[in-house]
Amino acid sequence: MPDIAHVRDWLLGLQQRITSACADIDGKAFLSDPWRKPEGERLQGDGVTAILENGNVFERAGCGFSQVRGPQLPPSATQHRPELAGAPFEAMGVSLVFHPRNPYAPTVHMNVRMIAATPAGGEPVCWFGGGMDLTPHYGFEEDARHFHRVCKDALAPFGEDKYPRFKRWCDEYFSLRHRGEQRGIGGVFFDDFAELGQARSFEMLQTVGDALLPAYLPILSRRKDTPYGEREREFQLYRRGRYVEFNLVWDRGTHFGLQSGGRTESILMSMPPLASWSYRREAEPGTPEHELIRRFLVPQEWA
C-alpha cells in the first residue's frame, strides 16, 4: 500500500499548482471551499473544492480534492472486481472540469485517483485510475495533435503500450453510446491499474496529473481571445448539452460519488453553467460546426 499521507499531500499540491496557473491566466482567483462529511453519515472524509465562476477566461472551472472512506464499495467501482463487492474502501483524488467562456477554447477534464479496499478476511487491495480528455466545440488539428502528443510523451517512460492502450480506452469510455457519437477528441484514460506495482503505478499517476497544464494551457492561450458571435455561442451551449448527458448517464465517477453518498455539490461541479438542447439538430455541410462532427468527433490517431 502507498503511504496515504504522501498521496494526499501530492494530490493537494497538484490541485494548488493547477488552480494557481489557471487563476493567473483568468485574472480571477478560485474560491477555496474546504468541507468535511458530518459525523453519522455513511461516507466519511473531507476535501477542498476550488471553484471559479464568471471569470474573464473561464465561465466555470472546478477542481476538487477529496479523501473519503465508506463501509462498502458502490456498484460503479466493482464492475471489474466483483470479488470486492461490499468491501470497505478509501478513495482519494483530484478531479477537474474547466469550461472556458470563448466557444473556440475547448473544455478540458482531468481526474487522478487512488482507491483501496479490504475484502473480508483478505489483504488490502489498491489501484489507480484517471486520465484527461479534450472537448472542443470548434475543431483545430494543431490543438488535437498537441494535446495527444503531450499525453503520449508523458506515458512513454512507463511502456510503449500505455499511450495506445489508454488512448483507445479513452475513446471507448468517453462515448455517448445512446447517440453513437464521441464526447470530444479524447486523450487517455485508465482504471483499475496497479500492474506496474504500487510505487511505479503511483509514479505514472503523478506523471499524468502533471501533464495537464502543458497539454491544455498552450491551447487555451491560443483560443481564449478569438472573436466570436451569437452563432458560435449558441453552438457552444448546444455541444455543452452533450457534455451534461455524458456526465449524468455514463460517467462512472459521477455514479461512484452519488452512489457512495458523496458531496453532491462537489460531484456536480463538472456541469457547465449554461447548456441547451435542440430537437434533431443537424449542422449544415461545409460549416465549421459540421466539420467538428464529421472530422473531429471520430476516433483517430492524433499523435
Coordinates of C-alpha atoms in Angstrom, one line a residue:
M1 CA 0.0 0.0 0.0
P2 CA 1.3 3.5 -0.8
D3 CA 1.8 6.0 2.1
I4 CA -1.7 7.5 2.3
A5 CA -0.4 10.8 3.7
H6 CA 2.1 11.1 0.9
V7 CA -0.5 10.5 -1.8
R8 CA -2.8 13.1 -0.1
D9 CA 0.0 15.7 0.0
W10 CA 0.8 15.2 -3.6
L11 CA -2.9 15.5 -4.7
L12 CA -3.4 18.7 -2.7
G13 CA -0.2 20.1 -4.3
L14 CA -1.4 19.2 -7.8
Q15 CA -4.7 20.9 -7.1
Q16 CA -2.9 24.0 -5.9
R17 CA -0.5 24.1 -8.9
I18 CA -3.3 23.8 -11.5
T19 CA -5.6 26.3 -9.9
S20 CA -2.8 28.8 -9.4
A21 CA -1.7 28.6 -13.1
C22 CA -5.3 28.9 -14.3
A23 CA -6.1 31.8 -12.0
D24 CA -3.1 33.6 -13.4
I25 CA -4.5 33.3 -16.9
D26 CA -8.0 34.3 -15.9
G27 CA -7.1 37.2 -13.6
K28 CA -9.7 36.0 -11.1
A29 CA -8.9 33.7 -8.1
F30 CA -10.5 30.4 -7.3
L31 CA -12.8 30.2 -4.3
S32 CA -11.5 27.6 -1.9
D33 CA -14.3 25.7 -0.1
P34 CA -13.0 23.1 2.4
W35 CA -15.6 20.6 3.6
R36 CA -15.9 17.6 5.9
K37 CA -18.7 15.0 5.9
P38 CA -20.8 15.3 9.1
E39 CA -20.5 12.5 11.8
G40 CA -23.0 9.8 11.4
E41 CA -23.2 9.8 7.6
R42 CA -22.4 6.6 5.7
L43 CA -19.5 8.2 3.9
Q44 CA -16.8 9.9 6.0
G45 CA -13.9 12.2 4.9
D46 CA -13.0 15.6 3.8
G47 CA -11.9 17.6 0.8
V48 CA -11.4 21.0 -0.8
T49 CA -13.5 22.2 -3.7
A50 CA -11.8 25.0 -5.7
I51 CA -14.2 26.9 -8.0
L52 CA -14.0 29.8 -10.3
E53 CA -17.2 31.2 -11.8
N54 CA -17.9 34.1 -14.1
G55 CA -14.2 34.7 -14.8
N56 CA -12.6 36.5 -17.6
V57 CA -11.5 33.3 -19.4
F58 CA -13.4 30.6 -17.6
E59 CA -17.2 30.7 -17.4
R60 CA -16.9 27.9 -14.9
A61 CA -13.8 26.0 -13.7
G62 CA -13.9 23.5 -10.9
C63 CA -11.0 21.5 -9.4
G64 CA -11.8 19.3 -6.4
F65 CA -9.8 17.2 -4.0
S66 CA -11.5 14.6 -1.8
Q67 CA -10.5 11.8 0.6
V68 CA -13.4 9.6 1.7
R69 CA -14.0 6.3 3.5
G70 CA -17.1 4.1 3.3
P71 CA -18.4 0.8 4.6
Q72 CA -18.8 -0.8 1.2
L73 CA -17.8 -0.1 -2.4
P74 CA -20.7 1.1 -4.6
P75 CA -21.6 -1.0 -7.7
S76 CA -19.8 1.5 -10.1
A77 CA -16.5 0.7 -8.5
T78 CA -16.8 -3.1 -8.6
Q79 CA -17.8 -3.7 -12.2
H80 CA -14.4 -5.3 -13.0
R81 CA -13.7 -6.5 -9.4
P82 CA -16.8 -8.5 -8.3
E83 CA -14.7 -10.1 -5.5
L84 CA -14.6 -6.7 -3.8
A85 CA -18.3 -6.1 -3.8
G86 CA -19.4 -4.8 -0.5
A87 CA -15.8 -4.3 0.9
P88 CA -15.0 -1.2 3.0
F89 CA -12.9 1.3 1.0
E90 CA -11.0 4.5 1.0
A91 CA -10.7 6.8 -2.1
M92 CA -8.9 10.0 -2.8
G93 CA -8.3 12.0 -5.9
V94 CA -8.3 15.3 -7.8
S95 CA -10.9 15.9 -10.5
L96 CA -11.4 18.9 -12.6
V97 CA -13.5 20.3 -15.5
F98 CA -12.8 23.7 -17.0
H99 CA -15.5 25.4 -19.2
P100 CA -14.0 28.4 -21.0
R101 CA -16.2 31.3 -21.9
N102 CA -14.9 31.5 -25.5
P103 CA -16.5 28.9 -27.8
Y104 CA -13.2 28.4 -29.6
A105 CA -11.5 27.4 -26.4
P106 CA -12.1 23.7 -25.6
T107 CA -13.5 22.2 -22.4
V108 CA -11.0 20.0 -20.6
H109 CA -11.4 17.2 -18.0
M110 CA -8.8 15.6 -15.8
N111 CA -9.0 13.1 -13.0
V112 CA -6.4 11.2 -11.0
R113 CA -7.4 8.9 -8.1
M114 CA -6.5 6.0 -5.9
I115 CA -8.9 3.5 -4.3
A116 CA -8.1 1.0 -1.7
A117 CA -10.5 -1.8 -0.5
T118 CA -10.2 -4.5 2.1
P119 CA -12.2 -7.6 1.3
A120 CA -13.5 -9.7 4.2
G121 CA -10.6 -11.9 5.5
G122 CA -8.2 -10.6 2.9
E123 CA -5.4 -8.1 2.4
P124 CA -6.0 -4.5 1.3
V125 CA -6.1 -4.1 -2.5
C126 CA -5.1 -0.7 -4.0
W127 CA -5.5 0.6 -7.6
F128 CA -5.2 3.8 -9.5
G129 CA -7.3 5.4 -12.3
G130 CA -7.7 8.6 -14.2
G131 CA -6.7 10.4 -17.3
M132 CA -7.6 13.6 -19.3
D133 CA -9.6 14.4 -22.4
L134 CA -10.4 17.4 -24.5
T135 CA -13.8 18.5 -25.7
P136 CA -13.7 21.2 -28.4
H137 CA -16.7 23.0 -29.8
Y138 CA -14.7 24.0 -32.9
G139 CA -12.0 21.7 -34.1
F140 CA -8.4 22.6 -34.7
E141 CA -6.0 19.9 -35.8
E142 CA -3.0 21.5 -34.2
D143 CA -4.8 21.6 -30.8
A144 CA -5.8 17.9 -31.1
R145 CA -2.3 16.9 -32.1
H146 CA -0.7 18.9 -29.3
F147 CA -2.9 17.5 -26.6
H148 CA -2.4 13.9 -27.7
R149 CA 1.4 14.4 -28.1
V150 CA 1.7 15.6 -24.5
C151 CA -0.3 12.6 -23.3
K152 CA 1.8 10.2 -25.4
D153 CA 5.1 11.7 -24.2
A154 CA 4.0 11.6 -20.5
L155 CA 3.3 7.9 -20.7
A156 CA 6.3 6.9 -22.8
P157 CA 8.6 6.1 -19.8
F158 CA 6.0 3.6 -18.5
G159 CA 6.0 1.4 -21.6
E160 CA 5.3 1.8 -25.3
D161 CA 1.9 0.1 -24.9
K162 CA 0.5 2.6 -22.4
Y163 CA -0.5 5.5 -24.7
P164 CA -2.2 3.5 -27.5
R165 CA -3.9 1.3 -24.9
F166 CA -5.1 4.2 -22.8
K167 CA -6.0 6.3 -25.8
R168 CA -8.2 3.5 -27.1
W169 CA -9.7 3.1 -23.7
C170 CA -10.5 6.9 -23.6
D171 CA -12.2 6.8 -27.0
E172 CA -14.3 3.8 -25.8
Y173 CA -15.2 5.3 -22.5
F174 CA -16.0 8.9 -23.4
S175 CA -18.6 7.9 -25.9
L176 CA -22.3 8.9 -25.8
R177 CA -23.5 5.4 -26.6
H178 CA -27.1 6.4 -26.7
R179 CA -26.3 8.8 -29.6
G180 CA -23.5 6.9 -31.2
E181 CA -21.0 9.8 -31.0
Q182 CA -17.9 10.8 -29.2
R183 CA -17.9 13.4 -26.4
G184 CA -14.7 15.1 -27.8
I185 CA -11.3 14.3 -29.3
G186 CA -10.3 12.0 -26.4
G187 CA -7.0 11.8 -24.7
V188 CA -6.0 9.0 -22.3
F189 CA -8.0 7.0 -19.7
F190 CA -7.2 4.1 -17.4
D191 CA -8.8 2.4 -14.4
D192 CA -8.2 -0.5 -12.0
F193 CA -4.5 0.0 -12.7
A194 CA -1.7 -1.5 -10.5
E195 CA 0.2 -3.7 -12.9
L196 CA 3.5 -1.8 -12.6
G197 CA 3.5 -2.3 -8.8
Q198 CA 2.3 0.2 -6.3
A199 CA 5.2 2.6 -6.4
R200 CA 5.6 2.7 -10.2
S201 CA 1.8 2.9 -10.8
F202 CA 1.6 5.9 -8.5
E203 CA 4.5 7.5 -10.4
M204 CA 2.5 7.0 -13.6
L205 CA -0.5 8.6 -12.0
Q206 CA 1.7 11.6 -10.9
T207 CA 3.1 12.0 -14.4
V208 CA -0.4 12.1 -16.0
G209 CA -1.6 14.6 -13.4
D210 CA 1.4 16.8 -14.0
A211 CA 0.8 16.7 -17.8
L212 CA -2.5 18.6 -17.6
L213 CA -1.0 22.1 -17.7
P214 CA 1.4 21.6 -20.6
A215 CA -1.3 19.8 -22.5
Y216 CA -4.0 22.3 -22.1
L217 CA -2.6 25.8 -21.4
P218 CA -1.0 26.4 -24.8
I219 CA -4.3 25.5 -26.5
L220 CA -6.3 27.8 -24.1
S221 CA -3.8 30.7 -24.7
R222 CA -4.2 30.3 -28.5
R223 CA -8.1 30.3 -28.4
K224 CA -9.3 32.3 -25.4
D225 CA -9.3 35.7 -27.2
T226 CA -10.6 34.5 -30.6
P227 CA -13.5 36.8 -31.8
Y228 CA -16.9 35.1 -31.8
G229 CA -20.6 35.9 -32.2
E230 CA -24.0 34.7 -31.3
R231 CA -23.8 31.7 -33.7
E232 CA -20.7 30.3 -32.1
R233 CA -22.0 30.9 -28.6
E234 CA -25.3 29.1 -29.4
F235 CA -23.4 26.1 -30.8
Q236 CA -21.2 26.0 -27.8
L237 CA -24.2 25.8 -25.5
Y238 CA -25.7 23.0 -27.7
R239 CA -22.5 21.0 -27.5
R240 CA -22.4 21.5 -23.7
G241 CA -25.7 19.7 -23.6
R242 CA -23.9 16.6 -24.9
Y243 CA -21.4 17.0 -22.0
V244 CA -24.1 17.1 -19.5
E245 CA -25.7 14.0 -21.0
F246 CA -22.5 12.0 -20.7
N247 CA -21.7 13.1 -17.1
L248 CA -25.2 12.1 -15.9
V249 CA -25.8 9.0 -18.0
W250 CA -22.4 7.3 -18.4
D251 CA -19.7 8.8 -16.2
R252 CA -18.6 6.2 -13.6
G253 CA -17.0 9.0 -11.4
T254 CA -20.4 10.7 -11.1
H255 CA -22.1 7.4 -10.3
F256 CA -19.5 6.5 -7.8
G257 CA -19.8 9.8 -5.9
L258 CA -23.6 9.7 -5.8
Q259 CA -23.9 6.0 -5.1
S260 CA -21.4 6.2 -2.2
G261 CA -23.1 9.2 -0.6
G262 CA -20.5 11.8 -1.7
R263 CA -20.9 15.5 -1.6
T264 CA -23.4 16.4 -4.4
E265 CA -22.3 20.0 -4.8
S266 CA -18.7 18.9 -5.4
I267 CA -19.6 15.9 -7.6
L268 CA -21.7 18.1 -9.9
M269 CA -19.3 21.0 -10.2
S270 CA -18.3 19.5 -13.6
M271 CA -21.5 20.7 -15.1
P272 CA -21.4 23.8 -17.3
P273 CA -23.2 26.9 -16.0
L274 CA -25.3 27.1 -19.2
A275 CA -26.3 24.4 -21.8
S276 CA -29.0 23.9 -24.3
W277 CA -30.7 21.1 -26.3
S278 CA -32.3 21.1 -29.8
Y279 CA -34.6 18.6 -31.4
R280 CA -32.9 16.7 -34.2
R281 CA -30.5 19.5 -34.9
E282 CA -28.1 18.9 -37.9
A283 CA -25.2 21.1 -38.9
E284 CA -25.1 22.3 -42.4
P285 CA -22.4 20.6 -44.6
G286 CA -19.4 22.7 -45.2
T287 CA -19.7 24.7 -41.9
P288 CA -17.2 24.6 -39.0
E289 CA -19.9 23.1 -36.9
H290 CA -20.4 20.2 -39.4
E291 CA -16.6 19.9 -39.6
L292 CA -16.4 19.3 -35.8
I293 CA -18.8 16.4 -36.0
R294 CA -17.5 14.9 -39.3
R295 CA -13.8 15.4 -38.8
F296 CA -13.0 15.6 -35.1
L297 CA -15.6 13.7 -33.2
V298 CA -14.4 10.5 -34.7
P299 CA -11.8 8.2 -33.0
Q300 CA -8.5 8.6 -34.9
E301 CA -4.7 8.8 -34.4
W302 CA -3.6 12.3 -33.4
A303 CA -0.1 11.6 -32.1

